[in-house]
Amino acid sequence: MIRQAALLACLLASLPALAGEPLQLGARGDIQVAFTPGDDAASMIIEAIHRARRQILVQAYSLTHKDIAQALADARRRGIDVQVIADPEQHERGATSRLAWLAEQGVPVWLDGEHAAAHNKVMLIDTGAPDAVVLTGSFNFTHAAQYRNAENLLLLRGNPALAEAYAANWRRHRIHALPLHHGR
């Protein structure tokens, strides 16, 4: 554990020096993959949310899937630190966006308007833990992604350095994102 912490500290110390350069990490851990329509990617996400013990960080281009939103709100009620960064235009244009509802449930939601599109589709669960989870892929957290679109989802578990790289990116976007206020 001390060796992993030292390795992670070295990685984090090198991140600013690597700005603009792709990060190369060793492959490790377990991988699950789902392709939609067909595979139940939403259930894979919900199961990962249910297993969270400490924190869930989300970057969402669009979040309209009611069951995924409910699982995030339930995690918040269990005492899990749940935080969401989303695309403001998708939120404002999407009549079915679940972001305001999540904010009403006590989940901090920020809108990242710094870019043409906040197009990330990422969920980070329990970063810093040996079994940290990174969920990513083209899969938006939407009903359409599950049932109508051709999408992919990767669940990567057990690669703490990868999870921390994604968490560092999440934090970089959180700095310039603006809070979603109830009713907005």
XYZ file of N, CA and C in Angstrom:
552
model
N 0.823 -1.186 0.000
C 0.000 0.000 0.000
C 0.870 1.254 0.000
N 1.951 1.243 0.768
C 2.857 2.396 0.799
C 3.500 2.584 -0.563
N 3.874 1.476 -1.214
C 4.475 1.563 -2.550
C 3.494 2.175 -3.550
N 2.206 1.764 -3.480
C 1.191 2.328 -4.371
C 1.004 3.814 -4.115
N 1.011 4.211 -2.849
C 0.845 5.624 -2.510
C 2.029 6.436 -3.040
N 3.236 5.893 -2.922
C 4.420 6.597 -3.431
C 4.359 6.724 -4.950
N 3.933 5.659 -5.620
C 3.796 5.692 -7.071
C 2.751 6.726 -7.491
N 1.640 6.753 -6.788
C 0.591 7.716 -7.082
C 1.082 9.144 -6.843
N 1.833 9.370 -5.768
C 2.370 10.704 -5.490
C 3.322 11.140 -6.601
N 4.151 10.225 -7.083
C 5.060 10.555 -8.194
C 4.267 10.886 -9.456
N 3.237 10.121 -9.718
C 2.400 10.383 -10.890
C 1.765 11.758 -10.793
N 1.204 12.066 -9.644
C 0.549 13.357 -9.468
C 1.541 14.506 -9.580
N 2.724 14.320 -9.058
C 3.739 15.366 -9.146
C 4.150 15.608 -10.595
N 4.058 14.575 -11.425
C 4.475 14.723 -12.825
C 3.368 15.257 -13.723
N 2.124 15.285 -13.261
C 1.023 15.716 -14.117
C 1.196 17.116 -14.691
N 1.551 18.140 -13.891
C 1.711 19.465 -14.497
C 2.785 19.475 -15.581
N 3.855 18.713 -15.396
C 4.924 18.670 -16.390
C 4.453 18.002 -17.678
N 3.434 17.156 -17.577
C 2.945 16.437 -18.739
C 1.817 17.168 -19.452
N 1.462 18.350 -18.993
C 0.350 19.083 -19.606
C 0.545 19.159 -21.108
N -0.481 18.768 -21.846
C -0.393 18.775 -23.299
C 0.136 17.482 -23.886
N 0.692 16.628 -23.059
C 1.188 15.333 -23.524
C 0.271 14.234 -23.012
N -0.038 13.248 -23.843
C -0.867 12.130 -23.364
C -0.172 11.394 -22.221
N -0.947 10.996 -21.253
C -0.445 10.249 -20.109
C -0.434 8.773 -20.471
N 0.671 8.106 -20.190
C 0.752 6.673 -20.457
C 0.823 5.931 -19.138
N -0.125 5.026 -18.928
C -0.201 4.245 -17.704
C -0.199 2.763 -18.041
N 0.275 1.962 -17.123
C 0.241 0.522 -17.314
C -1.172 -0.015 -17.174
N -1.489 -1.002 -17.979
C -2.803 -1.644 -17.901
C -2.828 -2.535 -16.663
N -3.906 -2.432 -15.905
C -4.080 -3.281 -14.732
C -5.537 -3.248 -14.321
N -5.933 -4.195 -13.506
C -7.298 -4.231 -13.007
C -8.224 -5.033 -13.898
N -9.510 -4.857 -13.670
C -10.556 -5.570 -14.406
C -11.281 -4.606 -15.331
N -11.756 -5.139 -16.451
C -12.476 -4.338 -17.435
C -13.783 -5.033 -17.766
N -14.874 -4.252 -17.754
C -16.157 -4.718 -18.277
C -16.509 -3.798 -19.434
N -17.167 -4.334 -20.432
C -17.570 -3.526 -21.575
C -19.021 -3.841 -21.922
N -19.726 -2.816 -22.362
C -21.118 -2.989 -22.804
C -21.310 -2.185 -24.079
N -22.133 -2.726 -24.978
C -22.473 -2.053 -26.232
C -23.992 -1.969 -26.324
N -24.484 -0.777 -26.655
C -25.923 -0.601 -26.788
C -26.249 -0.213 -28.213
N -27.505 -0.476 -28.637
C -28.504 -1.190 -27.845
C -28.138 -2.668 -27.742
N -28.681 -3.313 -26.795
C -28.424 -4.738 -26.606
C -27.947 -5.034 -25.204
N -26.742 -4.583 -24.847
C -26.226 -4.808 -23.500
C -26.869 -3.813 -22.544
N -27.000 -4.214 -21.296
C -27.624 -3.354 -20.295
C -26.570 -2.493 -19.605
N -26.103 -1.479 -20.315
C -25.084 -0.573 -19.788
C -25.603 0.209 -18.588
N -26.859 0.622 -18.624
C -27.418 1.396 -17.513
C -27.366 0.593 -16.214
N -27.688 -0.680 -16.273
C -27.626 -1.513 -15.062
C -26.189 -1.663 -14.569
N -25.244 -1.719 -15.494
C -23.839 -1.787 -15.118
C -23.441 -0.527 -14.332
N -23.907 0.627 -14.793
C -23.631 1.900 -14.115
C -24.304 1.929 -12.747
N -25.572 1.557 -12.708
C -26.328 1.590 -11.452
C -25.709 0.659 -10.424
N -25.286 -0.521 -10.840
C -24.632 -1.464 -9.916
C -23.341 -0.860 -9.360
N -22.560 -0.202 -10.210
C -21.326 0.441 -9.744
C -21.637 1.553 -8.744
N -22.683 2.317 -8.988
C -23.100 3.374 -8.052
C -23.496 2.753 -6.714
N -24.238 1.657 -6.744
C -24.665 0.993 -5.503
C -23.475 0.496 -4.686
N -22.387 0.144 -5.354
C -21.198 -0.378 -4.663
C -20.301 0.723 -4.111
N -20.552 1.979 -4.473
C -19.703 3.081 -4.014
C -19.694 3.148 -2.494
N -18.527 3.420 -1.935
C -18.377 3.497 -0.489
C -18.070 4.911 0.001
N -17.523 5.771 -0.876
C -17.068 7.066 -0.394
C -17.443 8.233 -1.302
N -17.198 8.100 -2.609
C -17.365 9.253 -3.489
C -17.713 8.826 -4.911
N -18.528 9.668 -5.574
C -18.835 9.504 -6.995
C -18.707 10.877 -7.645
N -17.802 10.993 -8.597
C -17.621 12.222 -9.367
C -18.100 11.945 -10.781
N -18.963 12.822 -11.303
C -19.579 12.608 -12.608
C -19.252 13.778 -13.524
N -18.924 13.477 -14.773
C -18.893 14.458 -15.849
C -19.878 13.940 -16.884
N -20.909 14.742 -17.171
C -21.975 14.283 -18.054
C -22.276 15.327 -19.109
N -22.288 14.906 -20.349
C -22.764 15.788 -21.411
C -24.274 15.943 -21.272
N -24.940 14.829 -21.034
C -26.388 14.818 -20.855
C -26.717 13.771 -19.802
N -27.640 14.099 -18.908
C -28.054 13.152 -17.883
C -29.580 13.203 -17.792
N -30.206 12.254 -18.474
C -31.668 12.196 -18.493
C -32.206 10.851 -18.012
N -31.333 9.867 -17.812
C -31.778 8.527 -17.418
C -32.255 8.559 -15.965
N -33.562 8.360 -15.772
C -34.161 8.493 -14.436
C -33.573 7.519 -13.427
N -33.315 6.284 -13.836
C -32.800 5.296 -12.886
C -31.360 5.595 -12.477
N -30.549 6.091 -13.404
C -29.177 6.482 -13.056
C -29.217 7.684 -12.115
N -30.062 8.673 -12.421
C -30.205 9.835 -11.538
C -30.694 9.404 -10.158
N -31.652 8.495 -10.112
C -32.163 8.007 -8.821
C -31.064 7.310 -8.035
N -30.249 6.501 -8.703
C -29.150 5.807 -8.020
C -28.151 6.812 -7.444
N -27.884 7.900 -8.171
C -26.984 8.939 -7.660
C -27.590 9.631 -6.438
N -28.881 9.952 -6.497
C -29.554 10.581 -5.357
C -29.578 9.631 -4.156
N -29.838 8.355 -4.397
C -29.836 7.370 -3.319
C -28.450 7.257 -2.684
N -27.406 7.308 -3.518
C -26.030 7.263 -2.996
C -25.793 8.475 -2.096
N -26.232 9.625 -2.521
C -26.093 10.847 -1.711
C -26.778 10.663 -0.361
N -27.985 10.075 -0.374
C -28.714 9.829 0.881
C -27.995 8.813 1.776
N -27.222 7.906 1.183
C -26.436 6.936 1.959
C -25.182 7.569 2.560
N -24.925 8.838 2.229
C -23.747 9.512 2.763
C -22.565 9.534 1.812
N -22.773 9.084 0.583
C -21.712 9.126 -0.417
C -21.596 10.555 -0.943
N -20.370 11.029 -1.117
C -20.110 12.351 -1.694
C -20.318 12.239 -3.203
N -21.448 12.729 -3.687
C -21.789 12.686 -5.111
C -21.721 14.109 -5.648
N -20.979 14.311 -6.745
C -20.854 15.626 -7.365
C -20.910 15.453 -8.880
N -21.567 16.401 -9.554
C -21.780 16.298 -11.001
C -21.334 17.584 -11.689
N -20.613 17.428 -12.788
C -20.308 18.525 -13.709
C -20.984 18.169 -15.023
N -21.696 19.141 -15.622
C -22.450 18.852 -16.835
C -22.352 19.996 -17.839
N -22.823 19.724 -19.027
C -22.852 20.699 -20.108
C -24.059 21.626 -19.927
N -23.848 22.937 -19.874
C -24.980 23.845 -19.633
C -25.996 23.875 -20.771
N -25.536 23.809 -22.002
C -26.465 23.876 -23.137
C -27.375 22.654 -23.172
N -26.820 21.484 -22.925
C -27.645 20.275 -22.896
C -28.672 20.354 -21.768
N -28.259 20.891 -20.637
C -29.183 21.035 -19.513
C -30.319 21.999 -19.864
N -29.981 23.132 -20.455
C -30.994 24.147 -20.753
C -31.921 23.725 -21.884
N -31.410 22.986 -22.857
C -32.234 22.555 -23.990
C -33.002 21.281 -23.697
N -32.524 20.510 -22.744
C -33.125 19.208 -22.495
C -34.263 19.259 -21.498
N -35.473 19.125 -21.967
C -36.642 19.149 -21.083
C -36.623 17.977 -20.104
N -35.897 16.916 -20.452
C -35.862 15.737 -19.585
C -34.585 15.660 -18.750
N -33.785 16.717 -18.726
C -32.571 16.739 -17.922
C -32.913 16.476 -16.458
N -32.113 15.644 -15.812
C -32.331 15.314 -14.397
C -31.421 16.136 -13.479
N -30.697 17.124 -14.030
C -29.738 17.876 -13.229
C -30.395 18.723 -12.146
N -31.439 19.459 -12.481
C -32.119 20.274 -11.472
C -32.704 19.383 -10.379
N -33.257 18.250 -10.777
C -33.797 17.306 -9.797
C -32.690 16.812 -8.866
N -31.511 16.479 -9.433
C -30.393 16.050 -8.591
C -29.991 17.147 -7.607
N -29.940 18.385 -8.086
C -29.606 19.506 -7.201
C -30.626 19.618 -6.074
N -31.896 19.408 -6.394
C -32.945 19.436 -5.363
C -32.758 18.320 -4.333
N -32.129 17.230 -4.745
C -31.871 16.094 -3.850
C -30.609 16.300 -3.020
N -29.957 17.456 -3.191
C -28.758 17.754 -2.405
C -27.455 17.399 -3.081
N -27.513 16.987 -4.339
C -26.293 16.659 -5.087
C -25.734 17.956 -5.675
N -24.487 18.320 -5.350
C -23.899 19.502 -5.971
C -23.739 19.284 -7.479
N -24.275 20.225 -8.254
C -24.208 20.159 -9.722
C -23.595 21.458 -10.214
N -22.589 21.314 -11.087
C -21.945 22.469 -11.708
C -22.087 22.369 -13.211
N -22.151 23.517 -13.867
C -22.244 23.574 -15.326
C -20.938 24.130 -15.865
N -20.333 23.381 -16.781
C -19.036 23.731 -17.363
C -19.257 24.382 -18.716
N -19.378 25.704 -18.727
C -19.589 26.451 -19.963
C -18.313 27.006 -20.556
N -17.185 26.537 -20.105
C -15.884 27.039 -20.547
C -15.506 26.536 -21.943
N -16.219 25.543 -22.441
C -15.847 24.877 -23.692
C -17.036 24.886 -24.665
N -16.769 24.615 -25.928
C -17.864 24.519 -26.903
C -18.875 23.468 -26.452
N -18.380 22.392 -25.858
C -19.238 21.357 -25.281
C -18.478 20.690 -24.139
N -19.124 20.502 -23.022
C -18.570 19.698 -21.934
C -19.003 18.265 -22.233
N -18.264 17.617 -23.104
C -18.694 16.392 -23.767
C -18.226 15.112 -23.073
N -17.601 15.230 -21.911
C -17.156 14.035 -21.192
C -18.346 13.202 -20.736
N -18.142 11.909 -20.724
C -19.118 10.961 -20.179
C -18.329 10.062 -19.244
N -18.186 10.510 -18.007
C -17.286 9.854 -17.070
C -17.951 9.777 -15.704
N -17.741 8.656 -15.031
C -18.148 8.514 -13.641
C -16.970 7.883 -12.908
N -16.549 8.525 -11.829
C -15.419 8.049 -11.028
C -15.941 7.650 -9.664
N -15.607 6.452 -9.244
C -16.127 5.942 -7.984
C -14.964 5.542 -7.084
N -14.930 6.147 -5.900
C -13.960 5.831 -4.858
C -12.512 5.975 -5.319
N -12.204 7.112 -5.976
C -10.816 7.351 -6.367
C -9.952 7.348 -5.113
N -8.727 6.901 -5.268
C -7.807 6.774 -4.138
C -7.824 5.387 -3.532
N -8.854 4.617 -3.802
C -8.944 3.250 -3.291
C -8.333 2.285 -4.316
N -7.801 1.161 -3.864
C -7.219 0.199 -4.806
C -8.222 -0.319 -5.844
N -9.502 -0.373 -5.474
C -10.523 -0.877 -6.399
C -11.346 0.254 -7.015
N -10.749 1.445 -7.144
C -11.429 2.594 -7.749
C -11.976 2.222 -9.120
N -13.087 2.874 -9.486
C -13.770 2.580 -10.750
C -13.773 3.820 -11.633
N -13.470 3.613 -12.903
C -13.640 4.626 -13.945
C -14.651 4.067 -14.934
N -15.763 4.792 -15.127
C -16.740 4.453 -16.164
C -16.601 5.509 -17.248
N -16.420 5.097 -18.487
C -16.272 6.053 -19.579
C -16.649 5.388 -20.890
N -16.758 6.175 -21.912
C -17.113 5.692 -23.241
C -18.005 6.716 -23.910
N -18.653 6.320 -24.975
C -19.553 7.243 -25.671
C -20.919 7.328 -25.003
N -21.208 6.421 -24.081
C -22.520 6.300 -23.446
C -22.845 7.542 -22.626
N -23.822 8.340 -23.103
C -24.376 9.416 -22.293
C -25.269 8.771 -21.245
N -25.479 9.432 -20.152
C -26.304 8.880 -19.085
C -27.770 9.184 -19.396
N -28.248 8.588 -20.511
C -29.581 8.886 -21.041
C -30.316 7.608 -21.412
N -31.625 7.731 -21.496
C -32.485 6.642 -21.957
C -32.159 6.307 -23.415
N -31.926 7.345 -24.233
C -31.611 7.124 -25.647
C -30.310 6.342 -25.814
N -29.323 6.611 -24.958
C -28.056 5.880 -25.050
C -28.256 4.393 -24.784
N -29.194 4.070 -23.899
C -29.451 2.669 -23.577
C -30.277 1.968 -24.654
N -31.287 2.649 -25.199
C -32.255 1.939 -26.032
C -32.254 2.295 -27.513
N -31.741 3.470 -27.890
C -31.852 3.887 -29.288
C -30.510 4.073 -29.996
N -29.471 4.435 -29.261
C -28.193 4.763 -29.892
C -27.237 3.584 -29.883
N -26.288 3.612 -30.804
C -25.170 2.673 -30.782
C -24.083 3.314 -29.937
N -23.886 2.801 -28.726
C -22.967 3.388 -27.752
C -22.065 2.310 -27.168
N -21.036 2.765 -26.449
C -20.164 1.833 -25.734
C -19.888 2.371 -24.344
N -19.640 1.467 -23.417
C -19.318 1.820 -22.044
C -18.218 0.893 -21.550
N -17.192 1.484 -20.947
C -16.129 0.727 -20.300
C -16.192 0.970 -18.807
N -16.099 -0.081 -18.028
C -15.946 0.013 -16.587
C -14.567 -0.546 -16.280
N -13.699 0.313 -15.766
C -12.314 -0.045 -15.458
C -12.140 -0.003 -13.947
N -11.844 -1.147 -13.343
C -11.730 -1.240 -11.882
C -10.327 -1.722 -11.516
N -9.769 -1.088 -10.469
C -8.504 -1.583 -9.931
C -7.274 -0.960 -10.561
N -7.404 0.231 -11.113
C -6.250 0.957 -11.634
C -6.271 2.349 -10.990
N -5.740 2.466 -9.746
C -5.811 3.729 -9.018
C -5.155 4.898 -9.756
N -4.075 4.656 -10.477
C -3.406 5.742 -11.198
C -4.306 6.279 -12.309
N -5.008 5.403 -13.007
C -5.944 5.840 -14.036
C -7.092 6.636 -13.410
N -7.639 6.132 -12.314
C -8.731 6.828 -11.637
C -8.277 8.212 -11.178
N -7.052 8.325 -10.667
C -6.567 9.623 -10.209
C -6.335 10.570 -11.384
N -5.897 10.067 -12.529
C -5.733 10.923 -13.709
C -7.085 11.502 -14.121
N -8.117 10.670 -14.121
C -9.467 11.157 -14.444
C -9.961 12.131 -13.376
N -9.672 11.852 -12.106
C -10.102 12.743 -11.031
C -9.403 14.100 -11.139
N -8.131 14.101 -11.511
C -7.412 15.368 -11.692
C -8.058 16.171 -12.818
N -8.463 15.505 -13.889
C -9.163 16.179 -14.979
C -10.510 16.714 -14.503
N -11.236 15.914 -13.707
C -12.516 16.362 -13.153
C -12.312 17.643 -12.343
N -11.289 17.656 -11.490
C -11.019 18.826 -10.653
C -10.651 20.048 -11.495
N -9.909 19.856 -12.580
C -9.565 20.985 -13.471
C -10.833 21.622 -14.043
N -11.815 20.822 -14.379
C -13.066 21.364 -14.920
C -13.948 21.943 -13.817
N -13.900 21.386 -12.651
C -14.702 21.882 -11.533
C -14.305 23.317 -11.173
N -13.033 23.643 -11.320
C -12.533 24.974 -10.963
C -13.271 26.073 -11.728
N -13.553 25.852 -13.012
C -14.187 26.916 -13.801
C -15.691 26.709 -14.020
N -16.234 25.624 -13.522
C -17.672 25.375 -13.666
C -18.459 26.223 -12.669
N -19.686 26.561 -13.047
C -20.560 27.383 -12.195
C -21.646 26.516 -11.572
N -22.023 26.818 -10.341
C -23.040 25.980 -9.673
C -24.416 26.125 -10.333
N -25.097 25.008 -10.412
C -26.490 25.012 -10.854
C -27.331 25.330 -9.637
N -28.136 26.354 -9.745
C -29.016 26.717 -8.631
C -30.380 26.085 -8.862
N -31.052 25.757 -7.786
C -32.395 25.169 -7.885
C -33.262 26.029 -8.790
N -33.985 25.395 -9.682
C -34.895 26.106 -10.557
C -34.246 26.696 -11.794
N -32.930 26.582 -11.937
C -32.266 27.126 -13.120
C -32.029 26.076 -14.158
